[in-house]
Each structure stands twice: as structure tokens, then as C-alpha cells.
mmCIF file of C-alpha atoms in Angstrom:
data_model
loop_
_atom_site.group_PDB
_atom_site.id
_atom_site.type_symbol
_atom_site.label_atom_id
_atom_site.label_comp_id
_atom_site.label_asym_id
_atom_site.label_seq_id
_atom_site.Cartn_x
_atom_site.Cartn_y
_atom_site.Cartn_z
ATOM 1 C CA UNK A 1 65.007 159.636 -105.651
ATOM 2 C CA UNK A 2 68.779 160.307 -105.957
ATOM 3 C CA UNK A 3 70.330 163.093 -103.796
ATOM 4 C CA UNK A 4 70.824 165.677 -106.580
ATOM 5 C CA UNK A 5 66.842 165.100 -107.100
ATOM 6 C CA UNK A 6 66.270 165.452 -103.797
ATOM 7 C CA UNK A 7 68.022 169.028 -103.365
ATOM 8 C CA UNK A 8 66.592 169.682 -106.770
ATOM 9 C CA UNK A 9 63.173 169.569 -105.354
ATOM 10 C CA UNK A 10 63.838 171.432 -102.167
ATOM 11 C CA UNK A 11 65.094 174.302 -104.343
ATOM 12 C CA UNK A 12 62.858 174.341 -106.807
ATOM 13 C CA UNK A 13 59.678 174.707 -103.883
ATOM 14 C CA UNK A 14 61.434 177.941 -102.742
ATOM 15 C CA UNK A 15 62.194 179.148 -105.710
ATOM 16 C CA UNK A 16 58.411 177.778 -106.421
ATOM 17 C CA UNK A 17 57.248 180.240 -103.505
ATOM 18 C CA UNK A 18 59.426 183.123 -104.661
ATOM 19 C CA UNK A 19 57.609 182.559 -108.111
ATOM 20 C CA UNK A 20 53.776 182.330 -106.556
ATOM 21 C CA UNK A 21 54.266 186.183 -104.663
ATOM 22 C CA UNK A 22 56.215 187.830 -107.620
ATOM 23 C CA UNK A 23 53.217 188.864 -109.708
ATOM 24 C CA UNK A 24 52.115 190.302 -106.971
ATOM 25 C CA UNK A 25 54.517 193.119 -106.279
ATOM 26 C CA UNK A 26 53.221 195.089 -108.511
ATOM 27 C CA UNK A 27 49.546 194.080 -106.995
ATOM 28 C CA UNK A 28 49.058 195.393 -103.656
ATOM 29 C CA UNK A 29 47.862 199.309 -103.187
ATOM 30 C CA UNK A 30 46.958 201.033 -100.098
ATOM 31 C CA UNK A 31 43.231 201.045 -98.966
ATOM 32 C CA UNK A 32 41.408 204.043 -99.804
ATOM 33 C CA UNK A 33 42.897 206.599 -96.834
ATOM 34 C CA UNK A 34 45.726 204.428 -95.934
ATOM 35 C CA UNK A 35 48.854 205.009 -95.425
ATOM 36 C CA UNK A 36 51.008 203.763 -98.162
ATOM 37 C CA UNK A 37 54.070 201.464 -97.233
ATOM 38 C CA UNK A 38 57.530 203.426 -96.431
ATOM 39 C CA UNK A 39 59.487 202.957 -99.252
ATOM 40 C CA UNK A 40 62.922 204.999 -98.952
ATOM 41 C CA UNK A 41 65.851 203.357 -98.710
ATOM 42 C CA UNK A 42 67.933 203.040 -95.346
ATOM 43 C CA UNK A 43 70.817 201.757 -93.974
ATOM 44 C CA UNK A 44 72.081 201.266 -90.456
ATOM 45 C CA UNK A 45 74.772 200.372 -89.186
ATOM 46 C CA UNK A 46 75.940 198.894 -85.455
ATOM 47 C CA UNK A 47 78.472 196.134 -83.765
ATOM 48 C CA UNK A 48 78.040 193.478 -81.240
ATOM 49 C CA UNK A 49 81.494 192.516 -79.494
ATOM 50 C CA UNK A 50 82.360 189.784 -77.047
ATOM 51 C CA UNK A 51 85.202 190.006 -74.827
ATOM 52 C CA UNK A 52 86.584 188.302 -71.508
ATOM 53 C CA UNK A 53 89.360 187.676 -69.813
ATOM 54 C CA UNK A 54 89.848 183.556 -69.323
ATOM 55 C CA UNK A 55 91.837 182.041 -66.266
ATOM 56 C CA UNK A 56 92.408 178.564 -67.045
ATOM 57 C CA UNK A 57 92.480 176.162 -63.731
ATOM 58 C CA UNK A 58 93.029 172.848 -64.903
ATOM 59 C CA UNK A 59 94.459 171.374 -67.055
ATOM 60 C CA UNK A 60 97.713 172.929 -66.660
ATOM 61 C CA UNK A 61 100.108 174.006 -69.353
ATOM 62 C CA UNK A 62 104.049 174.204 -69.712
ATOM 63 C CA UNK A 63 105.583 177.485 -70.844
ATOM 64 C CA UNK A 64 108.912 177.619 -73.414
ATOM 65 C CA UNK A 65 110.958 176.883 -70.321
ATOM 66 C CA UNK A 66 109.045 174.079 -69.045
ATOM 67 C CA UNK A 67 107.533 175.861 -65.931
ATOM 68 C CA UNK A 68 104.044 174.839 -64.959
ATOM 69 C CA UNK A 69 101.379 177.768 -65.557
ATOM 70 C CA UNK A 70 98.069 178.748 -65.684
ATOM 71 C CA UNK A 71 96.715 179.473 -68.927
ATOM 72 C CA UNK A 72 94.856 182.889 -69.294
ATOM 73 C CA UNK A 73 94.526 185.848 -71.280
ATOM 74 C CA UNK A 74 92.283 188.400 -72.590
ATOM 75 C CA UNK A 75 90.399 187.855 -75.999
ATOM 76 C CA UNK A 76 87.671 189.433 -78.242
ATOM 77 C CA UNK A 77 85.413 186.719 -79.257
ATOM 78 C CA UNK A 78 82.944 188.531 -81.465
ATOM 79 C CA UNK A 79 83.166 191.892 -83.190
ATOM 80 C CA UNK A 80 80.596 192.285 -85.642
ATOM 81 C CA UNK A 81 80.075 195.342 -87.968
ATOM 82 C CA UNK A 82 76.223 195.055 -88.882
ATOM 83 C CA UNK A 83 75.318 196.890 -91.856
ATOM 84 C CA UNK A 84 71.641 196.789 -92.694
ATOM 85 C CA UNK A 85 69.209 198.195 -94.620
ATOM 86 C CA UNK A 86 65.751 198.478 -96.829
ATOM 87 C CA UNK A 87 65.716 199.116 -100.586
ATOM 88 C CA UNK A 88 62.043 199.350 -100.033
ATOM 89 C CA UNK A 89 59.715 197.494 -97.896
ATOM 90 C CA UNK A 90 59.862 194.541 -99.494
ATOM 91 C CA UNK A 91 63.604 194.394 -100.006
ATOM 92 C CA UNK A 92 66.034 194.022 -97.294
ATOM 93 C CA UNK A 93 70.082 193.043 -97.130
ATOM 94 C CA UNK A 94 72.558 192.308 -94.298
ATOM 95 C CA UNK A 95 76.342 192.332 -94.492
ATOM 96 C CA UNK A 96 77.980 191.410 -91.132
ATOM 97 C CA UNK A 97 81.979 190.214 -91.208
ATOM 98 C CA UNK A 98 83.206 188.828 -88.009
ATOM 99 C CA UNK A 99 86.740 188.271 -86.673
ATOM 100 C CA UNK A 100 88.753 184.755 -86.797
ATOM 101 C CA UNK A 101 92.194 183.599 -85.284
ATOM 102 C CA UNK A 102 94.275 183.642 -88.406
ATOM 103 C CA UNK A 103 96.247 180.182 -87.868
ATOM 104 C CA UNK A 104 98.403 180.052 -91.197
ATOM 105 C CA UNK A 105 101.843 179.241 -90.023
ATOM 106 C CA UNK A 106 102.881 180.459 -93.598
ATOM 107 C CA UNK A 107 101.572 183.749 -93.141
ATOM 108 C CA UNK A 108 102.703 187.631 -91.639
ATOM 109 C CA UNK A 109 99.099 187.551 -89.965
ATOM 110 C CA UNK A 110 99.598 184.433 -87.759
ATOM 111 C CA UNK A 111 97.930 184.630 -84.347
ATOM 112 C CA UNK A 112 96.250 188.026 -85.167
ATOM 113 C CA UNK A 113 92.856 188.371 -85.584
ATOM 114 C CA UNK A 114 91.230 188.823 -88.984
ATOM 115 C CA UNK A 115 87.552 189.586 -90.349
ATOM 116 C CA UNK A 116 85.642 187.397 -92.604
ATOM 117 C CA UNK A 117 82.157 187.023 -93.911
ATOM 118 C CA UNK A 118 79.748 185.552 -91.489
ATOM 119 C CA UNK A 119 76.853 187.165 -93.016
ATOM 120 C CA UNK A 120 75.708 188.514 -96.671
ATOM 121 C CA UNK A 121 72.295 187.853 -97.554
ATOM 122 C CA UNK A 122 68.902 189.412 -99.422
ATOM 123 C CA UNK A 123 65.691 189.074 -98.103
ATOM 124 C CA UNK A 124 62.024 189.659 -99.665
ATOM 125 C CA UNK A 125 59.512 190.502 -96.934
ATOM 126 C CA UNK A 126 55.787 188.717 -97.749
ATOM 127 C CA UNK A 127 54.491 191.251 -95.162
ATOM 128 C CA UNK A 128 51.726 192.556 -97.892
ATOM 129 C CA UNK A 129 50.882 188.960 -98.397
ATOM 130 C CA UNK A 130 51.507 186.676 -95.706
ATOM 131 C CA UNK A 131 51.416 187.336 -91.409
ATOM 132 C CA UNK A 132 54.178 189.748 -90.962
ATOM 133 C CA UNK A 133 57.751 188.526 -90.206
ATOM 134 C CA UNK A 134 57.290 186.048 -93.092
ATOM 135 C CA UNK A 135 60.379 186.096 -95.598
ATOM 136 C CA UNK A 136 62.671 184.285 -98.055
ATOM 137 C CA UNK A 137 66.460 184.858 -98.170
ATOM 138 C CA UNK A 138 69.288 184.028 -100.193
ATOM 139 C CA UNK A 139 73.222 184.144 -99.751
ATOM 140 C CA UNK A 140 75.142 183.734 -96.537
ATOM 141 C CA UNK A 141 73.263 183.719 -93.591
ATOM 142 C CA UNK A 142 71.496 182.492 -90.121
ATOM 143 C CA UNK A 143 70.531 178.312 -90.262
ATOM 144 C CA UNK A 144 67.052 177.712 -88.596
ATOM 145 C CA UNK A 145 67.250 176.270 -85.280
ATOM 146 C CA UNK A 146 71.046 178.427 -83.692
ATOM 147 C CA UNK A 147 69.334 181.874 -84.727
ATOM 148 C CA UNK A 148 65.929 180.768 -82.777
ATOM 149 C CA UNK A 149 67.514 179.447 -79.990
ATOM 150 C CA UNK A 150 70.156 182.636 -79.763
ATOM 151 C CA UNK A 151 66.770 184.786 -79.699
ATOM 152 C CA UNK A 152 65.684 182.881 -76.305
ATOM 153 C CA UNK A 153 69.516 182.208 -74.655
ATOM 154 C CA UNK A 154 70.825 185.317 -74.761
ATOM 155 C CA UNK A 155 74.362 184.267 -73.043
ATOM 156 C CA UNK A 156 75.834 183.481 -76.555
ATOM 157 C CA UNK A 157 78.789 185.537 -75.250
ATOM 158 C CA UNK A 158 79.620 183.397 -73.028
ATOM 159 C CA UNK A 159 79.455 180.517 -75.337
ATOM 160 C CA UNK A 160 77.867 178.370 -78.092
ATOM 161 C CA UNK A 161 74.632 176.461 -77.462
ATOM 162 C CA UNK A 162 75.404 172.903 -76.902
ATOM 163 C CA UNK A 163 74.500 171.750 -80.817
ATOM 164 C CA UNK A 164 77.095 174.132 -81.980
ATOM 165 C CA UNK A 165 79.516 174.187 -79.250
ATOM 166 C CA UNK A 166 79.617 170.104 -79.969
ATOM 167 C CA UNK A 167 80.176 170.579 -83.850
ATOM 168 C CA UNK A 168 76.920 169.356 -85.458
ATOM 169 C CA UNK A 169 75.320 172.820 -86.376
ATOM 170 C CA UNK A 170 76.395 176.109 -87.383
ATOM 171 C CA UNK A 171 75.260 179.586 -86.914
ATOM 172 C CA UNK A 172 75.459 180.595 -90.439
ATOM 173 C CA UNK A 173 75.842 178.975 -94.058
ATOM 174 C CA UNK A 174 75.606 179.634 -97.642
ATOM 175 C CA UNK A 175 71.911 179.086 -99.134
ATOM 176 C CA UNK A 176 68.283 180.339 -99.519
ATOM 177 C CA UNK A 177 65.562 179.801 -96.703
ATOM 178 C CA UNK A 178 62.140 180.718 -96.187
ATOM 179 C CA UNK A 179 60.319 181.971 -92.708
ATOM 180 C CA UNK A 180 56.616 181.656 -92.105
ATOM 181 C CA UNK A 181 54.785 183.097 -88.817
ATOM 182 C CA UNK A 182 51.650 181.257 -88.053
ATOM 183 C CA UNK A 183 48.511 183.285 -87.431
ATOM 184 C CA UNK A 184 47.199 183.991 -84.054
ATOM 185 C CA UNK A 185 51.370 184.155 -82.705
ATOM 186 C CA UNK A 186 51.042 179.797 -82.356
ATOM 187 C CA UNK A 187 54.723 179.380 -83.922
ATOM 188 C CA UNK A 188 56.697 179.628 -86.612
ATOM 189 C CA UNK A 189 58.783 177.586 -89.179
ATOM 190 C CA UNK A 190 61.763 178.111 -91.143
ATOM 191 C CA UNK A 191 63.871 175.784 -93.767
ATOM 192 C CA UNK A 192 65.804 176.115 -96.387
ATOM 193 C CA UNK A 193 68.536 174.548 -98.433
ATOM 194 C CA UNK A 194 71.907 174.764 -97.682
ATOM 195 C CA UNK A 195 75.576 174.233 -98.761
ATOM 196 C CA UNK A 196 75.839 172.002 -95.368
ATOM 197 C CA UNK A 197 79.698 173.123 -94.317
ATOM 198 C CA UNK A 198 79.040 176.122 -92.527
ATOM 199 C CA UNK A 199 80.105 179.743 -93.645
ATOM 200 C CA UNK A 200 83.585 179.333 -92.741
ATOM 201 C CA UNK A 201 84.121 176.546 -95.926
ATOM 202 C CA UNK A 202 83.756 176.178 -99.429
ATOM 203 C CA UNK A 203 81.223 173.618 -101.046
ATOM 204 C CA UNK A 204 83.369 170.370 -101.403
ATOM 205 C CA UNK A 205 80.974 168.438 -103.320
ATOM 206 C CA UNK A 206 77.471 168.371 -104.530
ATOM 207 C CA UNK A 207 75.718 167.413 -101.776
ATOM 208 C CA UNK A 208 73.337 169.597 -100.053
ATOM 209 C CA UNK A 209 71.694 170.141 -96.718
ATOM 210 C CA UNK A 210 68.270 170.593 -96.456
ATOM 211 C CA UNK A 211 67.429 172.160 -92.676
ATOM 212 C CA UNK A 212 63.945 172.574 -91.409
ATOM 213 C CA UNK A 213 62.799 173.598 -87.573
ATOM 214 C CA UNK A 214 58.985 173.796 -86.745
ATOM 215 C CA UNK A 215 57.922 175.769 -83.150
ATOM 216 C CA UNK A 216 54.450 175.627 -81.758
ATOM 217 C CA UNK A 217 53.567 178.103 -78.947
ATOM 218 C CA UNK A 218 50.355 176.122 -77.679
ATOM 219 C CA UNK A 219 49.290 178.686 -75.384
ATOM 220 C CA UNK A 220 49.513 182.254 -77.222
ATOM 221 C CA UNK A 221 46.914 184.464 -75.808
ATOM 222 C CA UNK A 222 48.395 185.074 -72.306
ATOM 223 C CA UNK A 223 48.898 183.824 -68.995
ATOM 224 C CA UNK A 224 51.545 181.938 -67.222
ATOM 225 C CA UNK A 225 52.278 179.548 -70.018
ATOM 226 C CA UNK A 226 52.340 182.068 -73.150
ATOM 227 C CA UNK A 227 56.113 181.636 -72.800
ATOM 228 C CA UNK A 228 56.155 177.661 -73.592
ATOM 229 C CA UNK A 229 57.587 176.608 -76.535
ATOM 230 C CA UNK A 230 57.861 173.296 -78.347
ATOM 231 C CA UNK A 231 60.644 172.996 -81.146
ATOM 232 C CA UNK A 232 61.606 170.327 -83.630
ATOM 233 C CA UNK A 233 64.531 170.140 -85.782
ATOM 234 C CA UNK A 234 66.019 168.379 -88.664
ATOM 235 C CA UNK A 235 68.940 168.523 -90.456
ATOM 236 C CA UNK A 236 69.455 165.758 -93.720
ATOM 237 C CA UNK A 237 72.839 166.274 -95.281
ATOM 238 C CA UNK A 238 75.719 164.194 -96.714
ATOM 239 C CA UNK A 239 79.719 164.249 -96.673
ATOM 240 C CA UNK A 240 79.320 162.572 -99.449
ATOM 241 C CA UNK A 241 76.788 160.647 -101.413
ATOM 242 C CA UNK A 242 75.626 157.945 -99.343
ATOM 243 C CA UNK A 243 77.859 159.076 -96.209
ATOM 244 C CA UNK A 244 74.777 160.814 -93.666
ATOM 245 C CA UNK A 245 75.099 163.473 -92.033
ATOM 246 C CA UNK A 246 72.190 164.148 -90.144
ATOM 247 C CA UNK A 247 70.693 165.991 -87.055
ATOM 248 C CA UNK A 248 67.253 165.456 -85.199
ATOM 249 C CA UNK A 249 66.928 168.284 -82.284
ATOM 250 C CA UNK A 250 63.491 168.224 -79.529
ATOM 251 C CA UNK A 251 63.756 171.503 -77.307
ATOM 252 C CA UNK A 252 61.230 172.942 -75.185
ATOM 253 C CA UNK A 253 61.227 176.525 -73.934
ATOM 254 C CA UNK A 254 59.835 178.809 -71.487
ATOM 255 C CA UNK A 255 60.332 182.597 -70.874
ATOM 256 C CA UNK A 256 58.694 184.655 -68.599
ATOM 257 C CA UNK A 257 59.469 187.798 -66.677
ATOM 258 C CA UNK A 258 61.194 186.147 -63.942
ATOM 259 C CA UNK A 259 62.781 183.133 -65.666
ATOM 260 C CA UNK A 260 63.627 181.512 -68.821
ATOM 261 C CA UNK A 261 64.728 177.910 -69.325
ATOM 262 C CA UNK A 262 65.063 175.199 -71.890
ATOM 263 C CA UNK A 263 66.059 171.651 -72.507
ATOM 264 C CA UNK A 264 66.955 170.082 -75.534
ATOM 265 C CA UNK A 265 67.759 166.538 -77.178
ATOM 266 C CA UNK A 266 69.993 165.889 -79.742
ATOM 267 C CA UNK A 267 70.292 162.901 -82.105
ATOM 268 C CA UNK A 268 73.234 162.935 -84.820
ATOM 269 C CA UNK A 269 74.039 160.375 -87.458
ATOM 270 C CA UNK A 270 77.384 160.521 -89.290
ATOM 271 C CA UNK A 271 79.431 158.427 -91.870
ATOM 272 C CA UNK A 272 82.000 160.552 -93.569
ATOM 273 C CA UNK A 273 82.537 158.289 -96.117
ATOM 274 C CA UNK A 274 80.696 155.080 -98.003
ATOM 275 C CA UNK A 275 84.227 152.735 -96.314
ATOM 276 C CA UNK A 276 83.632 154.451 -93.165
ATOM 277 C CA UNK A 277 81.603 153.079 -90.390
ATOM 278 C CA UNK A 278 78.342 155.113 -89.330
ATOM 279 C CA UNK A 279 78.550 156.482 -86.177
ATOM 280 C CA UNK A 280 75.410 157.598 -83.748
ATOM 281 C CA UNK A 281 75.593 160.518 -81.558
ATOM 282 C CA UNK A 282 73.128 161.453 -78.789
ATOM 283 C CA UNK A 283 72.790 163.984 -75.792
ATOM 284 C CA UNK A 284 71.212 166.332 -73.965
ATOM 285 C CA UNK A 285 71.199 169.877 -72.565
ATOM 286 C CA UNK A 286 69.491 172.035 -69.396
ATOM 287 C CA UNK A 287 69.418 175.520 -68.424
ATOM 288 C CA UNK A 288 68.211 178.015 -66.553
ATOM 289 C CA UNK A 289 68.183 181.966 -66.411
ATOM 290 C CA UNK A 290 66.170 183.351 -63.040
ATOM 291 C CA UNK A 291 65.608 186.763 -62.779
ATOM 292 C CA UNK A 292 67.418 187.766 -59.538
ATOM 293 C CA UNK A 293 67.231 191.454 -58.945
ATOM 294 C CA UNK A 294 64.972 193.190 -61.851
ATOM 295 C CA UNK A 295 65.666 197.425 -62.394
ATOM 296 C CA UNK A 296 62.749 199.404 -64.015
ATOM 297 C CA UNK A 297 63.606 198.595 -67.435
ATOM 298 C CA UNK A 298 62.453 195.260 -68.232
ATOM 299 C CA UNK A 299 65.781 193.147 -69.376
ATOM 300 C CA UNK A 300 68.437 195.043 -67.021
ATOM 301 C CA UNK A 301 69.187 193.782 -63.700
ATOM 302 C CA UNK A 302 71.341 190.957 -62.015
ATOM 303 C CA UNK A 303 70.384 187.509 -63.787
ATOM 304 C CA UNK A 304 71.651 183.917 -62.567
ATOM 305 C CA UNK A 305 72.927 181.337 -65.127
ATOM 306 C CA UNK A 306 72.790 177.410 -65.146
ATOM 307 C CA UNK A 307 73.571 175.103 -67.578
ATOM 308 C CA UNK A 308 74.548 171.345 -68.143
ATOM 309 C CA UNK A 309 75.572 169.723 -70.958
ATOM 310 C CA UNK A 310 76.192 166.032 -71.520
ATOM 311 C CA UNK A 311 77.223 163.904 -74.799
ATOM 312 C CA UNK A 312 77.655 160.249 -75.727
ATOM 313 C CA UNK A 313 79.817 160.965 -78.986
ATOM 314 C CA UNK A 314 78.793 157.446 -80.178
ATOM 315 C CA UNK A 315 76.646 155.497 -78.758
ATOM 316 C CA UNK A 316 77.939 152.512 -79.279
ATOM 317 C CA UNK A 317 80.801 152.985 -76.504
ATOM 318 C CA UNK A 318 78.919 153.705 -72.977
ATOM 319 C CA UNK A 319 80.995 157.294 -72.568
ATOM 320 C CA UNK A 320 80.058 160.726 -72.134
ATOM 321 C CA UNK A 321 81.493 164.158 -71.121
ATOM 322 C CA UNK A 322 79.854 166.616 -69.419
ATOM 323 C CA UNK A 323 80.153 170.319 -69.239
ATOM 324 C CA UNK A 324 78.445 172.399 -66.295
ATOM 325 C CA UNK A 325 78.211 176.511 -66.459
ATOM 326 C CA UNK A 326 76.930 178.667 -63.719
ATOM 327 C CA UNK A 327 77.386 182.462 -63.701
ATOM 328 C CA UNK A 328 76.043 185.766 -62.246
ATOM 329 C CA UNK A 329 75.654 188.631 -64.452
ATOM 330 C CA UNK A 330 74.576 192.116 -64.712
ATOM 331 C CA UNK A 331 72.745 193.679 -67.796
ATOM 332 C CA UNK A 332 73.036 197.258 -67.765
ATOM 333 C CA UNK A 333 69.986 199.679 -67.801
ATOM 334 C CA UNK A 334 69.901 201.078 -71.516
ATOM 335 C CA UNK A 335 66.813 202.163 -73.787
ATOM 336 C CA UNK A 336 65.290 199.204 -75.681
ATOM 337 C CA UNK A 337 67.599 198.142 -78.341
ATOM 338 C CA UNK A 338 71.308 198.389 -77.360
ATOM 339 C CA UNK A 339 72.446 196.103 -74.917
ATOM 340 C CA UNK A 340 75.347 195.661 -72.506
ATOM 341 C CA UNK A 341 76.472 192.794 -70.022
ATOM 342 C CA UNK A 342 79.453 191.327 -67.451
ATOM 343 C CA UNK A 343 79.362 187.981 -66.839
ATOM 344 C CA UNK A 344 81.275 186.209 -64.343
ATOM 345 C CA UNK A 345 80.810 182.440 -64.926
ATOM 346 C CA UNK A 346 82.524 179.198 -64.412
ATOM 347 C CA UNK A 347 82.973 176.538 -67.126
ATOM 348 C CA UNK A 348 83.687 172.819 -66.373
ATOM 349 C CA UNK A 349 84.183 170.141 -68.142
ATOM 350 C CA UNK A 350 84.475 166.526 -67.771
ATOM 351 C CA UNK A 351 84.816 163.084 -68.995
ATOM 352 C CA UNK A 352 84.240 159.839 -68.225
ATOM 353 C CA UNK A 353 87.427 157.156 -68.120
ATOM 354 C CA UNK A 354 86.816 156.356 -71.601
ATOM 355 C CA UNK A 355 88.135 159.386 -73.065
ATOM 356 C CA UNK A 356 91.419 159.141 -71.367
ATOM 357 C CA UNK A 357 91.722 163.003 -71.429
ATOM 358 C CA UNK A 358 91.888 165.822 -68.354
ATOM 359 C CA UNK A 359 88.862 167.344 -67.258
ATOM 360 C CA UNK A 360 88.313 171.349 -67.555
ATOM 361 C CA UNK A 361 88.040 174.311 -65.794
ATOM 362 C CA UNK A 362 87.730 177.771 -66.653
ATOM 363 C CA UNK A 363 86.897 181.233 -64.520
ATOM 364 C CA UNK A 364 86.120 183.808 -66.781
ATOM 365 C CA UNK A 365 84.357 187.533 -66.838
ATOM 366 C CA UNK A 366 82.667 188.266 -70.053
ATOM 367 C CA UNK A 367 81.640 191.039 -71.405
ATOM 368 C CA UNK A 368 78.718 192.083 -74.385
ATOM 369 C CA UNK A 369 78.034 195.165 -76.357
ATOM 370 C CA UNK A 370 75.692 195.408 -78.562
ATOM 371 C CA UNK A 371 74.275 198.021 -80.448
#
């Protein structure tokens, strides 16, 4: 089965499911002296911004006039505008633009920061049909595995998870996906097809990524180990035809009141074109968030942060770099929803002799808003 056959299929079994629950829209009624579904439209709207102020240790830089400095500044990572909404409640949409470093050395805007499209999508809730949470979506919007992961590490505001911080994944593309919640709370899956080059580029080709991550929670119904999850991942795409580009991801989780943790494996294969040799990728992250000093409110309080990161880029040379993050940080007390944090954390990085490159180090406080 060719390539185009093979995204053909994966399509055409979403688009199958879409199909199957269609007729029945029109279907479902309320039980006699029920309470029939909400149905007026809404829209909401909120932001989520990132900000901190960096000091860079080492390496060191050279200004204009050749002194030696310290790099820092203050930045805005993130600034979302989230506009959401229900047409009914089966019909939901999501239009979130986020801001980019405009690099064009051609244009007025250079250096500033601009907004873009990180999110556009439509989504039809099987709630009526299927266990609730269960949806398809199409346009621009969350891949499979950085939105679940992003729901359990909550310091993406202090930087990427280790799949995306190292370039093999995205948070967001162009394409339609499915979401299924098994029954009893033991998991859920999500996959769909994607354009495979991330939100931030147009479709270069006719290649397509199909994306698919599986989580089993084999202890639902309480107790110490409700929190433990098992996760698979896999990502099949292609620079071109015949040139791989593909992603296998293991990650086990736990969260509980007074600590969550994870570790994950990844395994990347890539050949950017049929002349090009295939490289293989591997490596392997930690972390850990204890609880330190818990307020009232169940998520606000003073938190710890570990993490360690380390790659072999190809696995044919006996290399890695590493990255370690630790941190302290305070969530404000806030009613459930909104959220606000400072983070002070410090991010190293390091390589081995291989790379022929200075190691990293960074001091920086962060900040989140959320709302």
C-alpha cells in the first residue's frame, strides 16, 4: 500500500466515524422527565501569558563593542487570546492566535512580536452517543500526545516537554482527529491525521502524518495508584515519499495530591530525503513535582520542580547532551479555573565532547496567567 493509500485510509475511517453518528443527530430525545440538553449558543473568551525575565550565565556573549556580557532580558513567551464557544451541545469551535518573534530582516516588524494562528478548529461532541469527553475535530489544532502530557506537567511556562523542546513533535498542526474515553475512567485514545509540519508551516508535499497515543489507567477506582498512567505513542510521517519520519514515545505517569512525576522514552527515525542517510534518534526524560507547602485550595501552594533530560541525536555516534531543570514555585490561591504562578528555576545544559559546543546556563523567574 502506497503512502497516498495509506493516508487515504486513515481519513476515510474518521470521516467513516463522522458518517456512522450523523444519522443520529437528529435521533436522540430526552427521557420522559429529563432535562433536555442546553442548546444556546456561547462564547467565552480568556488569555494565558508566559513571561520571565532570563539571566544568561554561560555561554557568554560579545556586545557591538566587543565587551564581554551577560545575556538577559525580559520576554513574553505566550499570550494567547482563547475564544471559545458552543453552537449547541454537539458543536463546539476554538480560535486561539499566539505571538511569534517576527525575524524577517526585510521587514518594518523585525524583532517585534507578532500573533499568528496556533489554533482554529471544530469539534462534534459524541457525548449523546459515546462516554462523555469523546469527540472528532477538524482544522488547526492540539496533536495527541503534547496536549496530554501539558494536562499532567503543568510547568509548560517554563518550557517545552522534552519531545518538543528537541524538535520531533509539535503542540499543534493542521488536520482532523478523533478522542475516545474508555468506560469505567481506564484511559483514553486519540489519533488523527495530520499535515505533519506543525502549525507554524505550510504543507510542502503530499505526505501525511498519521499520529496515534493510547493511555491505560490500570487502577481507576481509587487508592494510592489511581494516579498511574501508562502511555504509548506513535507518530508515522514522511519528508518525503520514502524519507521516514517517525516517532515511538513510552511514558508513565503518576499524580497524586502530594506529587506528580513521569518518565518518558523516545525513539525517532529520520531520512529527509531518499539520497540522504537515515538517521536514529533516542532518549529519555525524568521529572518530578512534590507538593511542598499545600494552602486550602487544592493546586495553590509552594511546589518543587525536577527534571532531566538526555538525547543521543543519532545513535550511531556515542554522544549525548543533557539538560537538568530544578525550580521552586508558588501557585497563587484563586477559585478553580484561573490560574497564576512565579517560578524561579535554573536551566542547564550540557554536552558531551562530541558536540564541540559550550554548555548552558540560565537563571530565570517565570511567570503564568491564565484565565
Amino acid at each position: 500500500m502506497n503512502d497516498a493509500l495509506r493516508s487515504a485510509v486513515r481519513l476515510a475511517t474518521l470521516a467513516g466515524a463522522i458518517a456512522l453518528a450523523a444519522p443520529a443527530f437528529g435521533q436522540v430525545t430526552p427521557a420522559a422527565g429529563g432535562t433536555p440538553p442546553d442548546d444556546t449558543p456561547s462564547v467565552r473568551v480568556g488569555t494565558t501569558i508566559f513571561t520571565d525575565y532570563t539571566y544568561t550565565d554561560q555561554p557568554t556573549a560579545k556586545d557591538a563593542d566587543g565587551n564581554v556580557i551577560h545575556p538577559n532580558a525580559f520576554n513574553v513567551g505566550r499570550a494567547y487570546i482563547n475564544v471559545t464557544g458552543n453552537l449547541s451541545h454537539l458543536v463546539a469551535f476554538r480560535v486561539t492566535p499566539d505571538v511569534t518573534r517576527e525575524s524577517g530582516t526585510g521587514s518594518s516588524l523585525s524583532g517585534s512580536l507578532t500573533f499568528r494562528l496556533k489554533y482554529a478548529f471544530g469539534q462534534l461532541n459524541f457525548d449523546d452517543w459515546l462516554t462523555h469527553g469523546s469527540w472528532i475535530r477538524i482544522g488547526v489544532q492540539q496533536t495527541p500526545y503534547v496536549d496530554f502530557m501539558e494536562g499532567i506537567y503543568r510547568y509548560r511556562f517554563q518550557g517545552t516537554i522534552f519531545a518538543e523542546r528537541e524538535g520531533f513533535l509539535s503542540s499543534s498542526d493542521f488536520g482532523i482527529s478523533g478522542h475516545y474515553n474508555l468506560p469505567g475512567n481506564y484511559g483514553d485514545i486519540h489519533a488523527g491525521v495530520y499535515n505533519g509540519d506543525t502549525y507554524s508551516r505550510a504543507e510542502p508535499n503530499d505526505q501525511k502524518a498519521f499520529q496515534v497515543r493510547g493511555t491505560l489507567r490500570p487502577l481507576p477506582l481509587g487508592g494510592f495508584w489511581k494516579g498511574l498512567r501508562l502511555s504509548a505513542f506513535y507518530d508515522a510521517d514522511h519528508y518525503v515519499k520514502s524519507g521516514a519520519r517517525n516517532r515511538f514515545i513510552g511514558t508513565a505517569t503518576f499524580e497524586h495530591a502530594h506529587l506528580n512525576a513521569g518518565v518518558d522514552y523516545l525513539a525517532a527515525k529520520d531520512r529527509t530525503a531518499v539520497t540522504a542517510a537515515e538517521v536514529k534518534s533516542d532518549g529519555w526524560s525524568v521529572w518530578a513535582v512534590p507538593r511542598l507547602v499545600a494552602l486550602a485550595e487544592s493546586k495553590s501552594g509552594f511546589e518543587g520542580l525536577f527534571r532531566y533530560d538526555s538525547l543521543r541525536p543519532n545513535k550511531t555516534v556515542d554522544a549525548r547532551r543533557h539538560r537538568l531543570i530544578v525550580g521552586l514555585a508558588y501557585w497563587f490561591p484563586l477559585l478553580r479555573g484561573p490560574s497564576a504562578a512565579l517560578l524561579l528555576d535554573m536551566d542547564r545544559d550540557t554536552y558531551d565532547k562530541a558536540f564541540n559546543r559550550p554548555n548552558g546556563r540560565r537563571y530565570s523567574l517565570h511567570a503564568l496567567f491564565n484565565f
